[in-house]
Amino acid sequence: MGQPQKPIAAEQQILSLGRVLQSLREEDDVDVLIETTISYLKEQFDYKLIWIALYDRLNHILFGKGGITPDRDTSFLRQRVVLSPGDLLEQVVIEQHPLGIADLQTEIRAAEWRKIAEKFHIQGTIILPIRYKDRCLGVLLLGSERWGYLVTGEAKARLMMVLGELGAVLYQNEIDKQQKQTKRTDEPLLELLENLGTLSNLNQRLEAAVQATHKFVSPNRTNVYWFEREGRYFWCRMSNQLVKIDRNFSTQQAAGITVQELSDFYYALTVNQIVLIGDARTSLKSHFTAKLLQRLKVRSLLAAPIIWQKNLLGFLAVESNEPRIWTEADKNFVQGAAGLISLVATTESMESIIKQIQEDAQLTSQVAQGIYSEHNLQETLDSCAKRVLARLIATRFLLLQYDPEQNNYQFIYQNQPYNRRPLTFALNTLKELDEQLLQRSTHAVEIENLDEDLRFFNWRPLLLESGVRSLLISKCTHEHIPATLLVITHETHRCWTTLEKELLWAVSQQIGVIIRQWQLHNRTTQQQKTSQAFEQCLRILTQSQNSKIEVGKKYLERTALEQIASILGCPLAVLLSWSPGENWAEIITGVVDNSLFGLFSDASISIQAEALIQWALATDSYLTLNVDDLPPKTRKWLNTPNKGQILVMALRTNADYEITGVVLLADYQERRWSEQNLSATATLISQLAWWRREKQITQLLESTTEELRQLNWYKHRRLEEIQRITALSLRQIHDLGIPANELTQMRYELLLRQLDHTTASMSGMLKLEQWQLNISWETMPIASLLKRSLERIENFLKHQKLWIGVHGLGQQIEEQSPKNSSLARGVPISSAQSAMAIAGDIVKIELVIHELLVNACNRSQSGGRIDIWCRRLDPSKPSNVKYSSASEATENQTSLELSITYNGAIEPQLLTELHDNRPKDVLAPSNLEQPPGLHLLICQNLIQKLGGELNFYQLPDNRVVSRLLLTLIDHDS
């Protein structure tokens, strides 16, 4: 076996790399690791400047650990370098990627290294991160006198392997160091728990907790601060320097820390949050951090709350005079010690707590008993308020009720000391966030400092002005808008325990039941009041009908307005009244009980121009509006306060009937009337509309009846006088005897027979139809009836040169001109014509036909044409004629259809009213109130009473038709 050959250069590099990697794996000392790495780099790479630094993540600093320089002076290589934004070293640390520099002497982003590069003539430089698992542990800087920074692939690979192994070892060393430095909190806390169990009183236990905490954390001071709810401040109860401290201790160390000074610190403790203030770190806002450190005269603080049953009792604090980074072990131990203190803090007062719970249960049971007792609401609330104020050490007991009409909260009950005045103001409705807060709450809402708390912000000014500084609010009912609230106030800043808030919640729920009973009683009272108003209004109509004097004085309207105003409690109620067809409204005053209202009752109010009237007419029901909405024209006759509320509603009955007025109700303040009261008011106003309508119809009918009676009396007496004179004249003619001349004698006898017939018919009318119509039954050929009717209008035909034609009576009678209009001379009556006879009250039927012919003549143009059509209607044969109820009454009889047609003008409204079968508004202006419409309506009603039918309509060719349907009697029958 020959001698071993000398290794070549490549093998030598691999062997050196293996040795250095093995050395790095087996070494634990960081300094030795750095020296080993520097020696390898100096041996294997041609760099004049080598520098290795380790990275401190918490302070963002590089600590130099050594290297080589051309002059062998390495003192500056061990300095601390603070990384700044924009530096090359910070870029490598953050990005964790190598960075090459062609000439370090010209690099402006490495100011300190430029001077070193110029001193040692360093140009090409490369900076590499020492990293492990994306965590930067340090940097390596290699500088050469050559320009450029290229490294060959083989050399770069060896360099990265060495740095990777160095990073892994440094990472493991750091983890091991942290584990060795981490304190175990379980054993000291168990020892403290065992020690607390052997001590007898709270001060000894607090002393033990303070000493154990001070020993474990090693701060400058360890204190226990206790919280006083009455004044809302903390005082130092125990300290490692002053073991026993009374709350009245006067040294600055034991002076109280008020919540008002450090509210952010206090609210963090109340939510069981640990407060940490260390080197460049804080869990509070910077403003409160500075104030707290200045108040305690420390540089670092770690405070853990002491909480029992959600009540803050105090806090355990470790304080340091220098900036300090608190470890997780420190935080865990302080928090655990504070938890142990909270467990033993209430053991001494447990008996008093149990006694207090029993007294609270007794208090709630007494409130519940008040619900079923016979005492009134005032006595029950008095007893409850005194007990609650004494238990909570509060100033005021306030019960608020939401008033939907006023849209605010009213004090329905108050209890306060004798030297305090009751509150006289009302509170605005809650904001949406406050409503949601109370709606979601399952306990009393606490406001410790009303000056700073933003909840119930719109109540703050009035409450602060009344001396309220803190309060408890609890809802008594569960409506969407809390209708009833119980408020307990105090004149100083303070807070209440969870037990006290739960007590107030229980009391408020009991009071809610009492309030609901009271509301039911008030609702019943209001319903009785509304019922009485309805009963009073029902008496109005009878009283108004029994007293014509009161009716003349608008007694109905005034009394009804008083009752309507009483339901809503309005101090002003008026009626804007008018009659159908009028353009101006009259003001009828019902109630004016407030001097703030001014009403110009003599004002002329235009119905079309007044906005209130038009708004009411355009609304189906009532309309509510603010006084600010009124136009200036309305304010001239209606003077109301600026914050007033107005309700208007039209006197509307049927949709087809005329509106005759508008009711106006007003109040001097903005209100939200309840739906129940508004519904009752609308019902009474609607009833008033019907009463007014019935009264107006009654007055109209009474007036019409009186006029008709007078007219009937006058005409009847005149007819009696005419009949008397006619009869007297006949007796005188008879007394003179019969003339001798035969022709004269014949005419004389004819005239006597006519006068006798007229006198006989007049006597029958005077005897049988003095105050009512007498329907007789006669028969007459239709041709004779038409002949007599046409003779009576002969003058109309000649005067207007009208053509008249009769159709359907036979061949001889078809047309008559104005020159030959006498049917007596030119119309022979055939047997067929004489067989067509009508049955009924012939006198009245003749008057109706005469009225229809006169109407046709008056509406026809000069030289026009009038046609009379006669047609037999056999019920056994189908016909396209539409019969009304009157014709259906004679369906078993043969009828005669008599139609009169003419070309003339007629009002469409008149045709509509004559044909309309819907109920007509007797108070509205109509074409049927005066002739000729009145005469046509009388004829129509008279024919219906006689068993016939009379219709009016217009054909497509604009001819007007008067269609008369009469009973036809055959000649044989």
Tab-separated table of C-alpha atoms in Angstrom, residues 540 550-565 571-579 582 584-593 599-605 613 637-638 647 649 651 660-666 688-689 691-693 695-696 699:
chain	number	residue	atom	x	y	z
A	540	ILE	CA	-128.155	66.806	21.154
A	550	GLU	CA	-131.491	76.761	20.519
A	551	VAL	CA	-131.428	75.518	16.947
A	552	GLY	CA	-131.302	79.087	15.759
A	553	LYS	CA	-128.312	79.676	17.998
A	554	LYS	CA	-126.354	76.709	16.506
A	555	TYR	CA	-126.963	74.663	19.660
A	556	LEU	CA	-126.300	71.359	17.857
A	557	GLU	CA	-122.890	72.372	16.520
A	558	ARG	CA	-121.676	74.078	19.690
A	559	THR	CA	-122.625	71.220	21.994
A	560	ALA	CA	-121.107	68.621	19.674
A	561	LEU	CA	-117.865	70.634	19.384
A	562	GLU	CA	-117.599	70.767	23.185
A	563	GLN	CA	-117.839	66.990	23.434
A	564	ILE	CA	-115.383	66.451	20.581
A	565	ALA	CA	-112.865	68.831	22.179
A	571	PRO	CA	-108.706	74.250	24.123
A	572	LEU	CA	-109.983	75.368	20.689
A	573	ALA	CA	-112.767	73.795	18.631
A	574	VAL	CA	-114.558	75.601	15.786
A	575	LEU	CA	-116.650	74.686	12.766
A	576	LEU	CA	-116.255	76.265	9.349
A	577	SER	CA	-119.818	75.893	8.059
A	578	TRP	CA	-121.548	76.591	4.762
A	579	SER	CA	-124.593	75.475	2.808
A	582	GLU	CA	-122.312	78.736	-1.166
A	584	TRP	CA	-118.136	81.562	1.807
A	585	ALA	CA	-117.805	79.749	5.130
A	586	GLU	CA	-119.164	80.863	8.489
A	587	ILE	CA	-117.196	80.363	11.738
A	588	ILE	CA	-119.176	78.606	14.492
A	589	THR	CA	-117.255	78.730	17.769
A	590	GLY	CA	-117.518	75.695	20.028
A	591	VAL	CA	-114.669	75.970	22.575
A	592	VAL	CA	-112.084	78.717	23.179
A	593	ASP	CA	-110.565	78.016	26.620
A	599	LEU	CA	-110.130	83.916	16.502
A	600	PHE	CA	-111.653	86.494	14.167
A	601	SER	CA	-115.133	84.979	14.049
A	602	ASP	CA	-116.543	87.660	11.715
A	603	ALA	CA	-113.987	86.944	8.993
A	604	SER	CA	-115.138	86.086	5.476
A	605	ILE	CA	-113.509	82.784	4.578
A	613	ILE	CA	-110.683	73.770	4.003
A	637	TRP	CA	-108.240	84.887	11.116
A	638	LEU	CA	-106.685	82.063	13.204
A	647	LEU	CA	-106.568	68.680	13.480
A	649	MET	CA	-111.730	66.956	9.290
A	651	LEU	CA	-118.148	66.867	7.594
A	660	THR	CA	-121.184	71.308	4.454
A	661	GLY	CA	-118.351	72.114	6.843
A	662	VAL	CA	-114.912	71.445	8.338
A	663	VAL	CA	-114.207	70.857	12.049
A	664	LEU	CA	-111.001	72.474	13.333
A	665	LEU	CA	-109.369	71.441	16.638
A	666	ALA	CA	-106.197	73.105	17.954
A	688	LEU	CA	-122.027	65.446	13.583
A	689	ALA	CA	-122.012	65.508	9.773
A	691	TRP	CA	-126.852	65.090	12.377
A	692	ARG	CA	-126.302	68.370	10.568
A	693	ARG	CA	-127.503	66.802	7.346
A	695	LYS	CA	-131.326	68.720	10.642
A	696	GLN	CA	-130.888	70.608	7.375
A	699	GLN	CA	-135.619	72.141	8.115
